[in-house]
Short mmCIF file of C-alpha atoms in Angstrom, two decimals:
data_model
loop_
_atom_site.label_atom_id
_atom_site.label_comp_id
_atom_site.label_asym_id
_atom_site.label_seq_id
_atom_site.Cartn_x
_atom_site.Cartn_y
_atom_site.Cartn_z
CA MET I 1 -58.07 181.87 119.00
CA THR I 2 -55.46 179.90 117.08
CA VAL I 3 -51.88 180.12 118.29
CA GLU I 4 -49.16 178.23 116.44
CA ILE I 5 -46.48 176.14 118.18
CA ASN I 6 -43.03 176.28 116.60
CA CYS I 7 -39.84 174.39 117.35
CA ASP I 8 -36.18 174.85 116.37
CA MET I 9 -35.26 171.59 114.66
CA GLY I 10 -32.75 169.75 112.52
CA GLU I 11 -29.88 170.94 114.69
CA SER I 12 -27.96 167.66 114.76
CA PHE I 13 -24.63 167.65 112.93
CA GLY I 14 -22.79 164.67 111.50
CA LEU I 15 -22.78 162.03 114.23
CA TYR I 16 -23.83 164.52 116.92
CA LYS I 17 -27.52 164.41 117.84
CA PHE I 18 -29.53 167.29 119.30
CA GLY I 19 -33.20 166.86 120.13
CA ASP I 20 -35.74 164.22 119.17
CA ASP I 21 -37.34 165.86 116.16
CA GLU I 22 -39.69 163.03 115.23
CA LYS I 23 -41.18 162.76 118.72
CA LEU I 24 -41.68 166.53 118.78
CA MET I 25 -43.41 166.80 115.40
CA PRO I 26 -46.89 165.64 116.56
CA PHE I 27 -47.06 168.47 119.10
CA ILE I 28 -46.09 171.41 116.85
CA THR I 29 -47.40 173.22 113.79
CA GLN I 30 -44.23 174.97 112.58
CA ALA I 31 -40.69 173.63 112.25
CA ASN I 32 -37.78 176.08 112.16
CA ILE I 33 -35.17 174.06 110.31
CA ALA I 34 -31.48 174.79 110.92
CA CYS I 35 -29.60 175.69 107.76
CA GLY I 36 -26.06 174.59 108.53
CA PHE I 37 -24.45 177.64 110.13
CA HIS I 38 -25.24 176.91 113.80
CA GLY I 39 -26.29 173.29 113.43
CA SER I 40 -27.39 170.77 110.82
CA ASP I 41 -25.84 169.57 107.59
CA PRO I 42 -27.24 168.42 104.23
CA ASN I 43 -28.33 165.01 105.52
CA HIS I 44 -30.09 166.40 108.57
CA MET I 45 -31.71 169.23 106.62
CA ARG I 46 -33.22 166.76 104.17
CA ARG I 47 -34.34 164.44 106.96
CA THR I 48 -36.02 167.25 108.88
CA VAL I 49 -37.83 168.48 105.77
CA GLU I 50 -39.09 164.95 105.19
CA LEU I 51 -40.29 164.74 108.81
CA ALA I 52 -42.14 168.05 108.49
CA LYS I 53 -43.85 166.78 105.34
CA LYS I 54 -44.74 163.46 107.00
CA TYR I 55 -46.41 165.19 109.96
CA ASP I 56 -47.93 168.05 107.92
CA VAL I 57 -45.91 170.66 109.81
CA ALA I 58 -45.07 174.00 108.16
CA ALA I 59 -41.35 174.31 107.34
CA GLY I 60 -39.35 177.50 107.85
CA ALA I 61 -35.68 178.47 107.64
CA HIS I 62 -33.81 178.91 110.92
CA PHE I 63 -30.72 180.83 109.89
CA SER I 64 -27.80 181.92 112.03
CA LEU I 65 -24.55 183.75 112.34
CA PRO I 66 -21.69 181.65 110.89
CA ASP I 67 -20.82 180.15 114.28
CA LEU I 68 -21.05 176.37 114.19
CA PRO I 69 -18.63 175.87 117.14
CA GLY I 70 -20.65 178.27 119.31
CA PHE I 71 -24.05 177.04 118.12
CA GLY I 72 -24.84 180.54 116.87
CA ARG I 73 -25.08 181.95 120.38
CA ARG I 74 -22.10 184.34 120.18
CA GLU I 75 -22.47 187.80 118.66
CA MET I 76 -20.31 188.82 115.69
CA LYS I 77 -19.60 192.12 113.97
CA ILE I 78 -21.01 191.84 110.45
CA ASP I 79 -22.21 194.61 108.12
CA ARG I 80 -25.65 194.65 106.51
CA GLU I 81 -24.68 193.40 103.05
CA GLU I 82 -22.62 190.48 104.32
CA MET I 83 -25.30 189.54 106.83
CA ALA I 84 -28.00 189.57 104.15
CA ASN I 85 -25.83 187.38 101.92
CA ILE I 86 -25.21 184.93 104.78
CA ILE I 87 -28.95 184.69 105.38
CA ILE I 88 -29.83 184.27 101.69
CA TYR I 89 -27.18 181.54 101.39
CA GLN I 90 -28.73 179.56 104.22
CA ILE I 91 -32.32 179.95 103.05
CA GLY I 92 -31.22 178.87 99.58
CA ALA I 93 -29.66 175.69 100.98
CA LEU I 94 -32.85 174.73 102.77
CA LYS I 95 -34.99 175.77 99.81
CA GLY I 96 -33.29 173.12 97.68
CA PHE I 97 -34.46 170.37 100.04
CA LEU I 98 -37.93 171.92 100.32
CA ASP I 99 -38.23 171.97 96.53
CA GLN I 100 -37.04 168.37 96.35
CA ALA I 101 -39.77 167.33 98.79
CA GLY I 102 -42.47 169.52 97.27
CA VAL I 103 -42.81 171.57 100.46
CA GLU I 104 -43.34 175.35 100.54
CA LEU I 105 -41.12 177.68 102.57
CA SER I 106 -43.47 178.83 105.32
CA HIS I 107 -41.53 181.38 107.37
CA LEU I 108 -38.15 182.67 108.50
CA LYS I 109 -36.64 182.85 111.97
CA PRO I 110 -33.21 184.13 113.01
CA HIS I 111 -31.42 181.90 115.49
CA GLY I 112 -29.71 182.64 118.80
CA ALA I 113 -27.53 185.72 118.92
CA LEU I 114 -28.75 186.85 115.50
CA TYR I 115 -32.32 186.94 116.81
CA GLY I 116 -31.31 189.29 119.62
CA MET I 117 -29.16 191.43 117.33
CA ALA I 118 -32.04 191.90 114.89
CA ALA I 119 -34.26 192.99 117.78
CA ARG I 120 -31.99 195.91 118.66
CA MET I 121 -29.57 196.63 115.76
CA GLU I 122 -31.00 198.52 112.81
CA HIS I 123 -28.57 197.23 110.19
CA ILE I 124 -29.11 193.61 111.21
CA ALA I 125 -32.90 193.98 111.12
CA HIS I 126 -32.58 195.49 107.64
CA ALA I 127 -30.38 192.58 106.56
CA VAL I 128 -33.08 190.13 107.65
CA ALA I 129 -35.67 192.19 105.78
CA ASP I 130 -33.46 192.27 102.68
CA ALA I 131 -33.59 188.46 102.60
CA ALA I 132 -37.23 188.14 103.63
CA LEU I 133 -38.43 190.34 100.78
CA ILE I 134 -36.95 187.86 98.29
CA TYR I 135 -39.02 184.97 99.64
CA GLN I 136 -42.17 186.88 100.68
CA VAL I 137 -42.82 184.89 103.86
CA PRO I 138 -43.30 186.05 107.48
CA VAL I 139 -40.44 186.50 109.93
CA PHE I 140 -40.74 185.51 113.58
CA GLY I 141 -39.55 187.99 116.19
CA LEU I 142 -39.97 189.50 119.63
CA ALA I 143 -42.91 191.90 119.79
CA GLY I 144 -42.32 195.54 120.66
CA THR I 145 -38.68 195.57 119.60
CA LEU I 146 -36.77 197.22 116.77
CA HIS I 147 -37.07 194.43 114.25
CA GLU I 148 -40.88 194.53 114.37
CA GLU I 149 -40.74 198.24 113.56
CA ILE I 150 -38.26 197.84 110.70
CA TYR I 151 -39.95 194.81 109.17
CA GLY I 152 -43.21 196.76 109.15
CA GLN I 153 -41.58 199.72 107.44
CA ARG I 154 -40.11 197.39 104.80
CA GLY I 155 -43.38 195.54 104.11
CA VAL I 156 -42.22 192.28 105.73
CA GLU I 157 -44.90 190.34 107.60
CA PHE I 158 -44.05 189.95 111.30
CA LYS I 159 -45.19 187.14 113.60
CA ALA I 160 -44.91 187.85 117.33
CA GLU I 161 -43.20 184.95 119.08
CA PHE I 162 -43.39 183.92 122.72
CA PHE I 163 -40.94 181.50 124.36
CA ALA I 164 -42.52 178.95 126.67
CA ASP I 165 -39.19 177.50 127.82
CA LEU I 166 -37.09 180.66 128.32
CA ASP I 167 -37.11 183.27 131.08
CA TYR I 168 -37.63 186.97 130.42
CA ASP I 169 -35.69 189.74 132.15
CA ASP I 170 -37.43 192.68 133.82
CA GLN I 171 -37.27 194.73 130.60
CA GLY I 172 -38.96 192.01 128.54
CA GLY I 173 -35.78 190.67 126.95
CA LEU I 174 -34.99 186.99 126.63
CA ILE I 175 -32.43 185.43 128.95
CA ILE I 176 -30.30 183.36 126.56
CA THR I 177 -27.95 180.74 127.96
CA ARG I 178 -25.36 178.63 126.15
CA GLU I 179 -27.28 175.48 127.12
CA HIS I 180 -30.98 174.97 127.83
CA ASN I 181 -31.84 173.29 131.11
CA ALA I 182 -34.96 171.17 131.66
CA VAL I 183 -38.07 173.18 132.50
CA ASP I 184 -41.30 172.28 134.30
CA PRO I 185 -43.76 171.23 131.54
CA ALA I 186 -46.82 172.30 133.53
CA ALA I 187 -45.30 175.72 134.18
CA ALA I 188 -44.45 176.08 130.49
CA GLY I 189 -48.03 175.23 129.59
CA ARG I 190 -49.39 177.83 132.02
CA ARG I 191 -46.98 180.47 130.68
CA ALA I 192 -48.05 179.75 127.13
CA ALA I 193 -51.74 179.96 128.01
CA ASP I 194 -51.26 183.21 129.95
CA ALA I 195 -49.34 184.74 127.05
CA ALA I 196 -51.91 183.66 124.47
CA ARG I 197 -55.00 184.56 126.51
CA ASP I 198 -53.92 187.60 128.49
CA GLY I 199 -50.77 188.83 126.73
CA LYS I 200 -48.87 188.63 130.02
CA VAL I 201 -45.87 186.82 131.51
CA MET I 202 -43.91 187.27 134.71
CA SER I 203 -40.22 188.12 134.45
CA VAL I 204 -37.60 186.05 136.25
CA ASN I 205 -37.87 188.53 139.14
CA GLY I 206 -41.66 188.60 139.23
CA VAL I 207 -42.25 191.73 137.18
CA PRO I 208 -45.43 191.51 135.05
CA LEU I 209 -44.68 192.00 131.34
CA LYS I 210 -46.87 192.55 128.31
CA VAL I 211 -46.23 190.09 125.48
CA ARG I 212 -47.82 188.96 122.22
CA ALA I 213 -48.00 185.32 121.23
CA GLU I 214 -48.99 184.55 117.66
CA THR I 215 -46.61 181.60 117.72
CA ILE I 216 -45.05 179.89 120.75
CA CYS I 217 -41.55 178.44 120.63
CA ILE I 218 -40.26 175.21 122.10
CA HIS I 219 -36.52 174.50 121.85
CA SER I 220 -35.69 170.97 120.73
CA ASP I 221 -32.43 170.96 122.72
CA THR I 222 -34.24 171.43 126.04
CA PRO I 223 -33.69 168.04 127.75
CA ASN I 224 -37.42 167.39 128.29
CA ALA I 225 -38.60 169.18 125.14
CA VAL I 226 -41.15 166.53 124.18
CA ASP I 227 -42.89 166.80 127.56
CA VAL I 228 -42.81 170.60 127.32
CA ALA I 229 -44.29 170.57 123.81
CA ALA I 230 -47.04 168.18 124.89
CA ALA I 231 -47.94 170.39 127.86
CA VAL I 232 -48.01 173.54 125.73
CA LYS I 233 -50.21 171.89 123.12
CA GLN I 234 -52.60 170.67 125.80
CA ALA I 235 -52.78 174.09 127.45
CA LEU I 236 -53.49 175.86 124.17
CA GLY I 237 -56.06 173.23 123.23
CA GLU I 238 -57.89 173.79 126.52
CA LEU I 239 -57.75 177.53 125.91
CA GLU I 240 -59.30 177.18 122.46
CA ALA I 241 -62.01 174.89 123.80
CA ALA I 242 -62.94 177.23 126.67
#
């Protein structure tokens, strides 16, 4: 069983630093690189692409609602065509730096509020699919939700994502906060292993949930993200070796 480990990266902006991308790179296999609308800028995009190449980590586009002040974590009312154009614009920006470095675009992942909107709003899921069909790469998402259904109908490859450092509500939805607090690395490792091996996780209130984990996410802005990533990698390595 091979389960990928992905991380949202390149989210620093100007002089403001978020996460330690280089220290995280050895523990992951996929980098979701911010495209400038929730975090990042041209300098940080290029730097993150170069880091992904250096550590042989797959590079994907992490696109967002146009909400830099809110870090992409506030919902907005946007129609399908405009949303698709916003997504294509961001992927195109990152693609320039990927081409410059000779790195292929590996995957796509909506960020923050857009991720949740795509999971439950038909027109937003279609907007993501509109962009994904141009680039012919997989899209990460939450299994068993609307965007998986719509991507499948549209012929877009879907990768089921599990979050090692976020809590799930009793209905299987993610509990998204404006800021990520530190999490127990050992607990994150156990959660990742349980999700990968058994397809199960406990909700924040102790309700058992069914999940799928083809790729497991670590957030770079979690204060102890490097320790969490190391614990998840170790847990998955032990699972593969068992």
